[in-house]
Structure formats: structure tokens, C-alpha cells
């Protein structure tokens, strides 16, 4: 009974803290939703492939990002095509490509800054590795893109522009990068020689550029 009382007291003391955190998250979400809703509507975009309103989709999306924090990240794909299906598929491909490009650029930047002399001595080999790594990351991350919502607009010239928003779990993304690194090492002797040092860069969180 005493233990139960202590647990109930602890829960009661934590309640105001939790409520304050929830209010902060709610406030941040409302601000982000308002800004993004204004931006998308100004650009002529509307919700695509969902029965929900754009505001509802945005609220759910940003609530997930705010509550999960660094456990997840947002990846956005862009496309223009002559049909909805083609545009949607191209937007997903764009998201995977953008993430892979950012992952490769980040590893390249880290190797150039931290391993300058080694890279200079094996520049061609490292270039092979960067290209192989980017291709493998794109392949691996594709299956980790969790659709959040998409928007579209009619361009008036027979084409449709689509923006697709995805949420990626960082643990899954990390596993995808590590697998891509292991599968791309064969393309470069330098990557094999400096595997441990380069793998440290691969493990770092990647945030695609907007």
C-alpha cells in the first residue's frame, strides 16, 4: 500500500510537467501548421490522395515530428508529371534520391574535413565509394519512407505538381545507411582500408536539405 501511495504521489507531481510539455508541443504544432498551410495554399496546392483536410494532415504530421523529436525525420519529395500516379511515384523517388544525396554529401564532407590527406591520396577511390554509397542508400531508404501526406496542384499546362511528405524512423534510417555502406565498400579499396573511420561518419544522423 505504501509503495502504491508513493507511485501515485510521483505521478501527481509529474502531471503538471507533462501538461506543460504537451502545451508547448501543441503551441509549436499550431505555429508550424499555420505557416505551412499558408505556404501551400499560396502555392496553389491542395490535399492529394486523402479524405482528410490539409489542416488535419498537417497537424498529424507536425505532431509526430514534435513528439518523436530526433527519433524521426521529415523527408519531402517533389515531382511534376502528366498524371497523378506518375507524379506520386516520382515524388517518392525524389524523396529517396534527396535523402541519399544528403547522406552521401555528409559523408563526403566529413571525410574531406577529417581525413584530408588520406582522401587526397585516394581521391578517385573515394569518389567511387561516394557514388556507390549514394546509390545503395537510395535503394535501402526507399523501403523506410513512411507516407504522411501529399499535396498537388494543376499547373494549367497538362501537368501536375506533387509534394509528398514522408516520416522516417532514425533507427531504421541508420540501419539503411550502415547496410548501404557495407554493400558499397567493395567498390572502393580506400573505403575498405578506412572502413572504421568512415563508418563513424555513416552513423551520424542525416537531415535532408529543404
Coordinates of C-alpha atoms in Angstrom, one line a residue:
X1 CA 0.0 0.0 0.0
X2 CA 2.8 2.4 0.9
X3 CA 4.5 1.7 -2.4
X4 CA 1.3 2.4 -4.3
X5 CA 0.9 5.7 -2.4
X6 CA 4.4 6.7 -3.4
X7 CA 3.8 5.9 -7.0
X8 CA 0.5 7.8 -7.1
X9 CA 2.2 10.8 -5.5
X10 CA 5.0 10.7 -8.0
X11 CA 2.5 10.6 -10.8
X12 CA 0.6 13.5 -9.4
X13 CA 3.8 15.6 -9.2
X14 CA 4.7 14.7 -12.8
X15 CA 1.3 15.7 -14.1
X16 CA 1.9 19.5 -14.3
X17 CA 5.3 18.9 -16.0
X18 CA 3.7 16.6 -18.6
X19 CA 0.8 19.0 -19.2
X20 CA 3.3 21.9 -19.7
X21 CA 5.2 19.9 -22.2
X22 CA 2.1 18.9 -24.1
X23 CA 1.0 22.6 -24.2
X24 CA 4.4 23.5 -25.6
X25 CA 4.1 20.8 -28.3
X26 CA 0.6 21.9 -29.1
X27 CA 1.7 25.5 -29.5
X28 CA 4.6 24.6 -31.7
X29 CA 2.4 22.4 -33.9
X30 CA -0.2 25.1 -34.3
X31 CA 2.5 27.6 -35.4
X32 CA 4.0 25.2 -37.9
X33 CA 0.6 24.1 -39.3
X34 CA -0.4 27.8 -39.8
X35 CA 2.9 28.6 -41.6
X36 CA 2.9 25.6 -43.8
X37 CA -0.9 25.8 -44.6
X38 CA -0.4 29.4 -45.7
X39 CA 2.6 28.5 -47.8
X40 CA 0.9 25.6 -49.6
X41 CA -2.3 27.4 -50.2
X42 CA -0.4 30.4 -51.6
X43 CA 1.3 28.0 -54.0
X44 CA -2.0 26.6 -55.2
X45 CA -1.6 23.2 -53.5
X46 CA -4.4 21.0 -52.1
X47 CA -4.5 17.7 -50.3
X48 CA -4.0 14.7 -52.5
X49 CA -4.9 11.0 -52.0
X50 CA -6.6 11.5 -48.7
X51 CA -10.1 12.2 -47.4
X52 CA -8.7 14.4 -44.6
X53 CA -8.4 18.1 -44.8
X54 CA -5.0 19.6 -45.4
X55 CA -5.0 21.2 -42.0
X56 CA -5.7 17.8 -40.3
X57 CA -3.0 16.1 -42.3
X58 CA -0.5 18.9 -41.4
X59 CA -1.5 18.7 -37.7
X60 CA -0.9 15.0 -37.5
X61 CA 2.4 15.3 -39.4
X62 CA 3.9 18.0 -37.2
X63 CA 2.6 16.4 -34.0
X64 CA 4.5 13.3 -34.9
X65 CA 7.7 15.3 -35.6
X66 CA 7.3 17.3 -32.4
X67 CA 6.6 14.4 -30.1
X68 CA 9.1 12.0 -31.6
X69 CA 11.9 14.6 -31.9
X70 CA 15.2 13.2 -33.1
X71 CA 13.7 9.7 -33.3
X72 CA 12.2 10.6 -36.7
X73 CA 12.9 13.0 -39.5
X74 CA 10.9 14.5 -42.4
X75 CA 11.8 13.8 -46.0
X76 CA 10.0 15.6 -48.8
X77 CA 9.8 14.5 -52.5
X78 CA 8.9 16.8 -55.4
X79 CA 7.7 15.9 -58.9
X80 CA 5.9 17.1 -62.0
X81 CA 4.2 14.8 -64.4
X82 CA 1.2 14.4 -66.7
X83 CA -0.8 12.1 -64.4
X84 CA -1.5 11.8 -60.7
X85 CA 0.0 8.3 -60.5
X86 CA 3.2 9.2 -62.3
X87 CA 3.6 12.3 -60.2
X88 CA 3.1 10.4 -56.9
X89 CA 5.6 7.7 -57.9
X90 CA 8.1 10.3 -59.0
X91 CA 7.7 12.3 -55.7
X92 CA 8.5 9.1 -53.7
X93 CA 11.6 8.5 -55.9
X94 CA 12.6 12.2 -55.4
X95 CA 12.4 11.8 -51.6
X96 CA 14.7 8.7 -51.7
X97 CA 17.1 10.5 -54.0
X98 CA 17.2 13.6 -51.9
X99 CA 17.9 11.7 -48.7
X100 CA 20.6 9.6 -50.4
X101 CA 22.2 12.7 -51.9
X102 CA 22.3 14.4 -48.4
X103 CA 23.7 11.2 -46.8
X104 CA 26.5 11.0 -49.4
X105 CA 27.3 14.7 -49.3
X106 CA 27.5 14.5 -45.5
X107 CA 29.9 11.6 -45.5
X108 CA 32.0 13.2 -48.2
X109 CA 32.1 16.5 -46.2
X110 CA 33.2 14.7 -43.1
X111 CA 35.9 12.6 -44.8
X112 CA 37.3 15.7 -46.6
X113 CA 37.5 17.7 -43.3
X114 CA 38.7 14.9 -41.0
X115 CA 40.7 12.8 -43.4
X116 CA 42.0 15.4 -45.9
X117 CA 45.5 13.8 -46.5
X118 CA 44.1 10.3 -46.8
X119 CA 41.4 11.4 -49.3
X120 CA 43.9 13.3 -51.4
X121 CA 46.0 10.2 -51.7
X122 CA 43.0 8.1 -52.8
X123 CA 40.7 10.7 -54.4
X124 CA 39.5 8.5 -57.3
X125 CA 38.8 5.6 -55.0
X126 CA 36.8 7.7 -52.6
X127 CA 34.8 9.2 -55.4
X128 CA 33.8 5.6 -56.4
X129 CA 32.8 5.0 -52.9
X130 CA 30.6 8.2 -52.6
X131 CA 28.8 7.3 -55.8
X132 CA 28.2 3.6 -54.8
X133 CA 27.2 4.7 -51.3
X134 CA 24.6 7.2 -52.5
X135 CA 23.1 4.6 -54.9
X136 CA 22.9 2.0 -52.1
X137 CA 21.4 4.4 -49.6
X138 CA 18.7 5.4 -52.2
X139 CA 17.9 1.8 -52.6
X140 CA 17.8 1.0 -48.9
X141 CA 15.9 4.1 -47.7
X142 CA 13.1 3.7 -50.1
X143 CA 11.5 1.0 -48.0
X144 CA 11.8 3.1 -44.9
X145 CA 9.8 6.1 -46.2
X146 CA 6.5 6.2 -44.3
X147 CA 3.9 8.3 -46.2
X148 CA 2.5 11.1 -44.2
X149 CA 0.5 13.2 -46.7
X150 CA 0.8 14.6 -50.3
X151 CA -0.4 17.8 -51.9
X152 CA -0.9 18.6 -55.6
X153 CA -1.6 21.5 -57.9
X154 CA -2.7 21.7 -61.6
X155 CA -0.1 23.7 -63.5
X156 CA -2.5 24.6 -66.3
X157 CA -0.3 23.1 -69.0
X158 CA -1.4 19.4 -68.7
X159 CA 1.0 18.6 -65.9
X160 CA 0.5 18.1 -62.2
X161 CA 3.0 19.0 -59.5
X162 CA 3.1 16.9 -56.3
X163 CA 4.9 17.3 -53.0
X164 CA 4.9 14.1 -50.9
X165 CA 5.9 14.3 -47.2
X166 CA 7.4 11.2 -45.5
X167 CA 8.4 10.4 -42.0
X168 CA 11.4 8.2 -41.5
X169 CA 12.4 6.5 -38.2
X170 CA 16.0 7.4 -37.5
X171 CA 16.9 3.9 -36.2
X172 CA 15.6 2.4 -39.5
X173 CA 17.4 5.1 -41.5
X174 CA 20.7 4.3 -39.6
X175 CA 20.4 0.6 -40.4
X176 CA 19.8 1.5 -44.0
X177 CA 22.9 3.7 -44.2
X178 CA 25.0 1.0 -42.5
X179 CA 23.8 -1.7 -44.9
X180 CA 24.4 0.7 -47.8
X181 CA 27.9 1.3 -46.5
X182 CA 28.7 -2.4 -46.2
X183 CA 27.4 -3.1 -49.7
X184 CA 29.3 -0.3 -51.2
X185 CA 32.7 -1.0 -49.7
X186 CA 33.5 -3.4 -52.5
X187 CA 33.5 -0.5 -54.9
X188 CA 36.5 1.1 -53.3
X189 CA 39.7 -0.1 -51.8
X190 CA 40.0 3.2 -49.9
X191 CA 36.6 2.6 -48.2
X192 CA 37.8 -0.8 -47.1
X193 CA 41.1 0.5 -45.8
X194 CA 39.5 3.3 -43.8
X195 CA 36.3 1.4 -43.0
X196 CA 36.2 2.1 -39.3
X197 CA 36.7 5.8 -39.6
X198 CA 34.2 6.2 -42.5
X199 CA 31.6 4.1 -40.7
X200 CA 31.6 6.7 -37.9
X201 CA 30.5 9.3 -40.4
X202 CA 27.9 6.9 -41.8
X203 CA 26.4 6.6 -38.3
X204 CA 25.7 10.3 -38.0
X205 CA 22.1 11.5 -38.3
X206 CA 21.3 12.8 -41.8
X207 CA 18.8 15.7 -42.3
X208 CA 18.0 16.3 -46.0
X209 CA 18.2 19.9 -47.1
X210 CA 14.9 21.6 -47.8

